[in-house]
mmCIF file of C-alpha atoms and ligand atoms in Angstrom:
data_model
loop_
_atom_site.group_PDB
_atom_site.id
_atom_site.type_symbol
_atom_site.label_atom_id
_atom_site.label_comp_id
_atom_site.label_asym_id
_atom_site.label_seq_id
_atom_site.Cartn_x
_atom_site.Cartn_y
_atom_site.Cartn_z
ATOM 1 C CA MET A 8 10.646 -0.322 -10.817
ATOM 2 C CA LEU A 9 7.207 0.969 -12.470
ATOM 3 C CA LEU A 10 5.446 -1.880 -14.067
ATOM 4 C CA ARG A 11 2.695 -0.097 -16.024
ATOM 5 C CA GLY A 12 -0.503 -2.260 -16.447
ATOM 6 C CA PHE A 13 1.020 -5.299 -14.401
ATOM 7 C CA ALA A 14 -1.965 -5.884 -12.376
ATOM 8 C CA ARG A 15 -4.483 -5.707 -15.123
ATOM 9 C CA PRO A 16 -4.853 -9.684 -15.768
ATOM 10 C CA TYR A 17 -5.624 -10.047 -12.019
ATOM 11 C CA GLU A 18 -7.865 -6.844 -11.828
ATOM 12 C CA ALA A 19 -11.203 -9.097 -11.523
ATOM 13 C CA ASP A 20 -10.012 -11.580 -9.115
ATOM 14 C CA MET A 21 -8.594 -8.860 -6.949
ATOM 15 C CA LEU A 22 -11.689 -6.759 -6.766
ATOM 16 C CA ALA A 23 -13.716 -9.558 -5.916
ATOM 17 C CA ALA A 24 -11.241 -10.825 -2.995
ATOM 18 C CA LEU A 25 -11.223 -7.057 -1.611
ATOM 19 C CA ARG A 26 -14.930 -7.245 -1.315
ATOM 20 C CA GLY A 27 -14.602 -9.899 1.062
ATOM 21 C CA ILE A 28 -11.827 -8.456 2.923
ATOM 22 C CA VAL A 29 -13.641 -5.033 3.233
ATOM 23 C CA ALA A 30 -16.750 -7.040 4.539
ATOM 24 C CA GLN A 31 -14.659 -8.542 7.248
ATOM 25 C CA ALA A 32 -12.311 -5.764 8.029
ATOM 26 C CA PRO A 33 -14.015 -2.289 6.883
ATOM 27 C CA PHE A 34 -11.856 0.375 5.704
ATOM 28 C CA ARG A 35 -11.040 3.104 8.712
ATOM 29 C CA ARG A 36 -9.110 6.247 9.128
ATOM 30 C CA MET A 37 -6.630 5.408 11.789
ATOM 31 C CA PHE A 38 -4.894 8.107 14.014
ATOM 32 C CA THR A 39 -1.294 8.903 14.196
ATOM 33 C CA PRO A 40 0.726 8.504 17.462
ATOM 34 C CA GLY A 41 0.636 12.620 17.412
ATOM 35 C CA GLY A 42 -2.777 12.218 17.369
ATOM 36 C CA HIS A 43 -3.947 13.112 13.697
ATOM 37 C CA GLN A 44 -6.444 11.337 12.018
ATOM 38 C CA MET A 45 -5.032 10.074 8.542
ATOM 39 C CA SER A 46 -6.870 11.197 5.396
ATOM 40 C CA VAL A 47 -6.419 7.735 3.850
ATOM 41 C CA ALA A 48 -8.585 5.123 5.093
ATOM 42 C CA MET A 49 -6.901 1.851 5.811
ATOM 43 C CA THR A 50 -7.601 -2.104 6.175
ATOM 44 C CA ASN A 51 -5.044 -5.305 5.747
ATOM 45 C CA CYS A 52 -5.193 -8.409 4.770
ATOM 46 C CA GLY A 53 -2.504 -11.193 5.668
ATOM 47 C CA ASN A 54 -0.996 -12.888 8.719
ATOM 48 C CA VAL A 55 -0.171 -9.423 10.205
ATOM 49 C CA GLY A 56 -1.525 -5.981 9.244
ATOM 50 C CA TRP A 57 -0.152 -2.200 10.039
ATOM 51 C CA VAL A 58 -1.727 -0.374 12.326
ATOM 52 C CA THR A 59 -1.222 3.277 13.865
ATOM 53 C CA ASP A 60 -2.764 4.262 16.929
ATOM 54 C CA ARG A 61 -2.172 6.715 19.915
ATOM 55 C CA SER A 62 0.595 4.055 21.156
ATOM 56 C CA GLY A 63 2.601 4.131 18.100
ATOM 57 C CA TYR A 64 3.107 2.283 14.391
ATOM 58 C CA ARG A 65 3.266 -1.394 14.411
ATOM 59 C CA TYR A 66 2.329 -4.607 12.600
ATOM 60 C CA ASP A 67 -0.358 -6.731 14.635
ATOM 61 C CA GLY A 68 -2.044 -9.898 13.824
ATOM 62 C CA ILE A 69 -5.278 -8.742 15.035
ATOM 63 C CA ASP A 70 -7.338 -5.963 13.676
ATOM 64 C CA PRO A 71 -8.024 -3.466 16.609
ATOM 65 C CA GLU A 72 -11.493 -2.681 15.440
ATOM 66 C CA SER A 73 -13.034 -6.330 15.486
ATOM 67 C CA GLY A 74 -10.539 -8.315 17.678
ATOM 68 C CA ALA A 75 -10.161 -10.819 15.289
ATOM 69 C CA PRO A 76 -7.097 -11.996 13.063
ATOM 70 C CA TRP A 77 -6.924 -9.887 9.628
ATOM 71 C CA PRO A 78 -8.646 -12.002 6.759
ATOM 72 C CA ALA A 79 -6.163 -14.185 4.929
ATOM 73 C CA MET A 80 -4.317 -12.949 2.031
ATOM 74 C CA PRO A 81 -6.226 -14.262 -0.911
ATOM 75 C CA ALA A 82 -4.120 -16.204 -3.531
ATOM 76 C CA PRO A 83 -4.421 -13.516 -6.365
ATOM 77 C CA PHE A 84 -3.092 -11.200 -3.912
ATOM 78 C CA ARG A 85 -0.224 -13.542 -3.443
ATOM 79 C CA GLU A 86 0.391 -14.647 -7.068
ATOM 80 C CA LEU A 87 0.315 -10.936 -8.087
ATOM 81 C CA ALA A 88 3.049 -9.837 -5.243
ATOM 82 C CA LEU A 89 5.186 -12.745 -6.075
ATOM 83 C CA ARG A 90 5.311 -11.911 -9.899
ATOM 84 C CA ALA A 91 5.754 -8.111 -9.574
ATOM 85 C CA ALA A 92 8.514 -8.832 -7.248
ATOM 86 C CA GLU A 93 10.241 -11.400 -9.756
ATOM 87 C CA GLU A 94 9.757 -8.758 -12.574
ATOM 88 C CA GLY A 95 11.755 -6.134 -10.663
ATOM 89 C CA GLY A 96 14.402 -8.685 -9.648
ATOM 90 C CA PHE A 97 13.560 -10.041 -6.425
ATOM 91 C CA ALA A 98 12.722 -13.926 -6.496
ATOM 92 C CA GLY A 99 10.744 -15.702 -4.025
ATOM 93 C CA PHE A 100 8.846 -12.759 -2.316
ATOM 94 C CA ALA A 101 6.365 -14.277 -0.009
ATOM 95 C CA PRO A 102 4.485 -11.358 1.867
ATOM 96 C CA ASP A 103 2.606 -11.853 5.019
ATOM 97 C CA ALA A 104 0.906 -8.367 5.230
ATOM 98 C CA CYS A 105 -0.943 -6.361 2.552
ATOM 99 C CA LEU A 106 -2.007 -2.902 3.694
ATOM 100 C CA ILE A 107 -4.907 -1.600 1.610
ATOM 101 C CA ASN A 108 -5.247 2.273 1.183
ATOM 102 C CA ARG A 109 -8.265 3.747 0.064
ATOM 103 C CA TYR A 110 -7.884 7.745 -1.245
ATOM 104 C CA GLN A 111 -11.014 9.475 -1.746
ATOM 105 C CA PRO A 112 -10.512 12.907 -3.424
ATOM 106 C CA GLY A 113 -7.915 15.336 -1.301
ATOM 107 C CA ALA A 114 -6.647 12.552 0.513
ATOM 108 C CA LYS A 115 -2.734 12.286 0.552
ATOM 109 C CA MET A 116 0.036 10.337 2.252
ATOM 110 C CA SER A 117 2.965 12.661 3.580
ATOM 111 C CA LEU A 118 6.720 11.241 2.413
ATOM 112 C CA HIS A 119 7.801 8.592 4.666
ATOM 113 C CA GLN A 120 9.852 5.429 4.848
ATOM 114 C CA ASP A 121 8.432 1.788 5.259
ATOM 115 C CA LYS A 122 10.563 0.925 8.065
ATOM 116 C CA ASP A 123 8.367 -1.049 10.706
ATOM 117 C CA GLU A 124 9.101 -4.243 8.975
ATOM 118 C CA GLN A 125 11.964 -6.640 10.780
ATOM 119 C CA ASP A 126 13.773 -7.403 7.683
ATOM 120 C CA PHE A 127 14.671 -4.916 4.927
ATOM 121 C CA ALA A 128 15.812 -7.620 2.368
ATOM 122 C CA ALA A 129 12.398 -8.251 0.954
ATOM 123 C CA PRO A 130 10.969 -5.273 -1.368
ATOM 124 C CA ILE A 131 7.724 -3.496 -1.285
ATOM 125 C CA VAL A 132 5.296 -4.146 -4.230
ATOM 126 C CA SER A 133 2.499 -1.670 -4.495
ATOM 127 C CA VAL A 134 -0.414 -1.842 -6.761
ATOM 128 C CA SER A 135 -2.766 1.059 -7.885
ATOM 129 C CA LEU A 136 -6.236 0.679 -8.794
ATOM 130 C CA GLY A 137 -9.039 3.330 -9.502
ATOM 131 C CA LEU A 138 -8.134 7.061 -10.034
ATOM 132 C CA SER A 139 -4.822 7.857 -10.953
ATOM 133 C CA ALA A 140 -2.453 9.690 -8.341
ATOM 134 C CA ILE A 141 0.868 11.331 -8.105
ATOM 135 C CA PHE A 142 3.251 9.100 -6.454
ATOM 136 C CA MET A 143 6.503 10.954 -5.130
ATOM 137 C CA PHE A 144 9.434 8.698 -4.832
ATOM 138 C CA GLY A 145 12.528 10.457 -3.502
ATOM 139 C CA GLY A 146 15.809 9.305 -1.916
ATOM 140 C CA ILE A 147 17.232 7.914 1.370
ATOM 141 C CA LYS A 148 17.052 11.528 3.020
ATOM 142 C CA ARG A 149 13.758 13.281 3.507
ATOM 143 C CA SER A 150 15.370 16.311 2.108
ATOM 144 C CA ASP A 151 15.897 14.456 -1.378
ATOM 145 C CA LYS A 152 14.014 15.956 -4.040
ATOM 146 C CA PRO A 153 11.154 13.547 -5.134
ATOM 147 C CA LYS A 154 10.230 12.514 -8.474
ATOM 148 C CA ARG A 155 6.674 12.696 -9.292
ATOM 149 C CA TYR A 156 4.955 9.561 -11.265
ATOM 150 C CA ARG A 157 1.514 9.315 -12.633
ATOM 151 C CA LEU A 158 0.371 5.874 -11.340
ATOM 152 C CA GLU A 159 -2.834 4.413 -13.272
ATOM 153 C CA HIS A 160 -5.262 1.825 -12.620
ATOM 154 C CA GLY A 161 -3.134 -1.595 -12.781
ATOM 155 C CA ASP A 162 0.311 -0.282 -12.424
ATOM 156 C CA VAL A 163 2.716 -1.775 -10.177
ATOM 157 C CA VAL A 164 5.520 -0.380 -8.255
ATOM 158 C CA VAL A 165 8.589 -2.361 -6.849
ATOM 159 C CA TRP A 166 11.084 -1.098 -4.792
ATOM 160 C CA GLY A 167 13.874 -2.908 -2.660
ATOM 161 C CA GLY A 168 17.365 -3.072 -2.304
ATOM 162 C CA PRO A 169 19.380 0.119 -2.211
ATOM 163 C CA SER A 170 15.849 2.015 -2.509
ATOM 164 C CA ARG A 171 14.010 -0.145 0.011
ATOM 165 C CA LEU A 172 14.208 2.610 2.547
ATOM 166 C CA TYR A 173 13.441 5.458 0.209
ATOM 167 C CA PHE A 174 11.172 8.175 1.273
ATOM 168 C CA HIS A 175 7.902 8.191 -0.940
ATOM 169 C CA GLY A 176 4.483 9.725 -0.526
ATOM 170 C CA VAL A 177 1.202 10.451 -2.465
ATOM 171 C CA ALA A 178 0.102 13.996 -3.559
ATOM 172 C CA PRO A 179 -3.724 14.793 -2.601
ATOM 173 C CA LEU A 180 -6.087 13.031 -5.068
ATOM 174 C CA ALA A 181 -7.619 14.990 -7.604
ATOM 175 C CA ASP A 182 -11.414 14.388 -8.091
ATOM 176 C CA GLY A 183 -12.580 12.101 -10.564
ATOM 177 C CA GLU A 184 -14.499 9.165 -11.329
ATOM 178 C CA HIS A 185 -13.065 5.987 -12.516
ATOM 179 C CA ALA A 186 -14.852 3.510 -14.533
ATOM 180 C CA VAL A 187 -14.425 0.550 -12.466
ATOM 181 C CA LEU A 188 -13.898 2.057 -8.920
ATOM 182 C CA GLY A 189 -15.625 5.420 -8.977
ATOM 183 C CA ARG A 190 -14.451 8.037 -6.977
ATOM 184 C CA GLN A 191 -11.724 6.544 -5.280
ATOM 185 C CA ARG A 192 -7.806 5.222 -5.410
ATOM 186 C CA ILE A 193 -7.523 1.761 -3.721
ATOM 187 C CA ASN A 194 -3.527 0.839 -3.209
ATOM 188 C CA LEU A 195 -2.243 -2.331 -1.896
ATOM 189 C CA THR A 196 1.143 -2.510 -0.776
ATOM 190 C CA PHE A 197 2.529 -6.004 -0.129
ATOM 191 C CA ARG A 198 5.342 -6.238 2.790
ATOM 192 C CA ARG A 199 7.596 -8.911 4.189
ATOM 193 C CA ALA A 200 6.715 -7.718 8.011
ATOM 194 C CA ARG A 201 8.085 -10.421 10.013
HETATM 195 C C1 SIN B 324 2.287 3.585 0.943
HETATM 196 O O1 SIN B 324 3.329 4.217 0.812
HETATM 197 O O2 SIN B 324 2.205 2.869 1.946
HETATM 198 C C2 SIN B 324 1.203 3.854 -0.177
HETATM 199 C C3 SIN B 324 1.780 4.279 -1.313
HETATM 200 C C4 SIN B 324 0.674 4.466 -2.687
HETATM 201 O O3 SIN B 324 -0.534 4.854 -2.043
HETATM 202 O O4 SIN B 324 0.775 4.472 -3.640
HETATM 203 FE FE1 FE2 B 325 4.780 3.687 2.150
#
């Protein structure tokens, strides 16, 4: 479900909280198990964070860069995730992980499934801020032709149930200047990892 502008009322609180998170756990470009450096820079907040390195993909309670726990998930993040999931038909969503992606012009995310979580009953809630991007949403098979959606500042996507493991990705970010966030797109995905 695509909820246009759903995050707008939370924008100021989210951006303020984001500054605190990034001060504690700066964005970094991680390496895939295959040794490629991702074009998207990432950080996390919550009890656990998604990380990738030469040993694989996993959720970890510790930020490998600092050796400290990830910053706590701020209240407005939890509130937005809960409300958006509810709107998408998933009551009582209590995420324990929020992966924060930063796309600069040219950055992209190849088609993938979110499948490192322990339980697929909970949905994924994805919040877009800053420059708009083309979100590709396919099917259960990698070869299913993805539909393309332009996600703008404040849009929220919720997927779960039968589409929980659908392939999705983001086309290379076009250059531009966003009035609030400048030359970047920030995406937050809320997950129930454990
Ligand atoms: C993701 O699949 O983790 C990111 C999706 C997005 O940036 O919209
Ligand atoms: Fe994903």
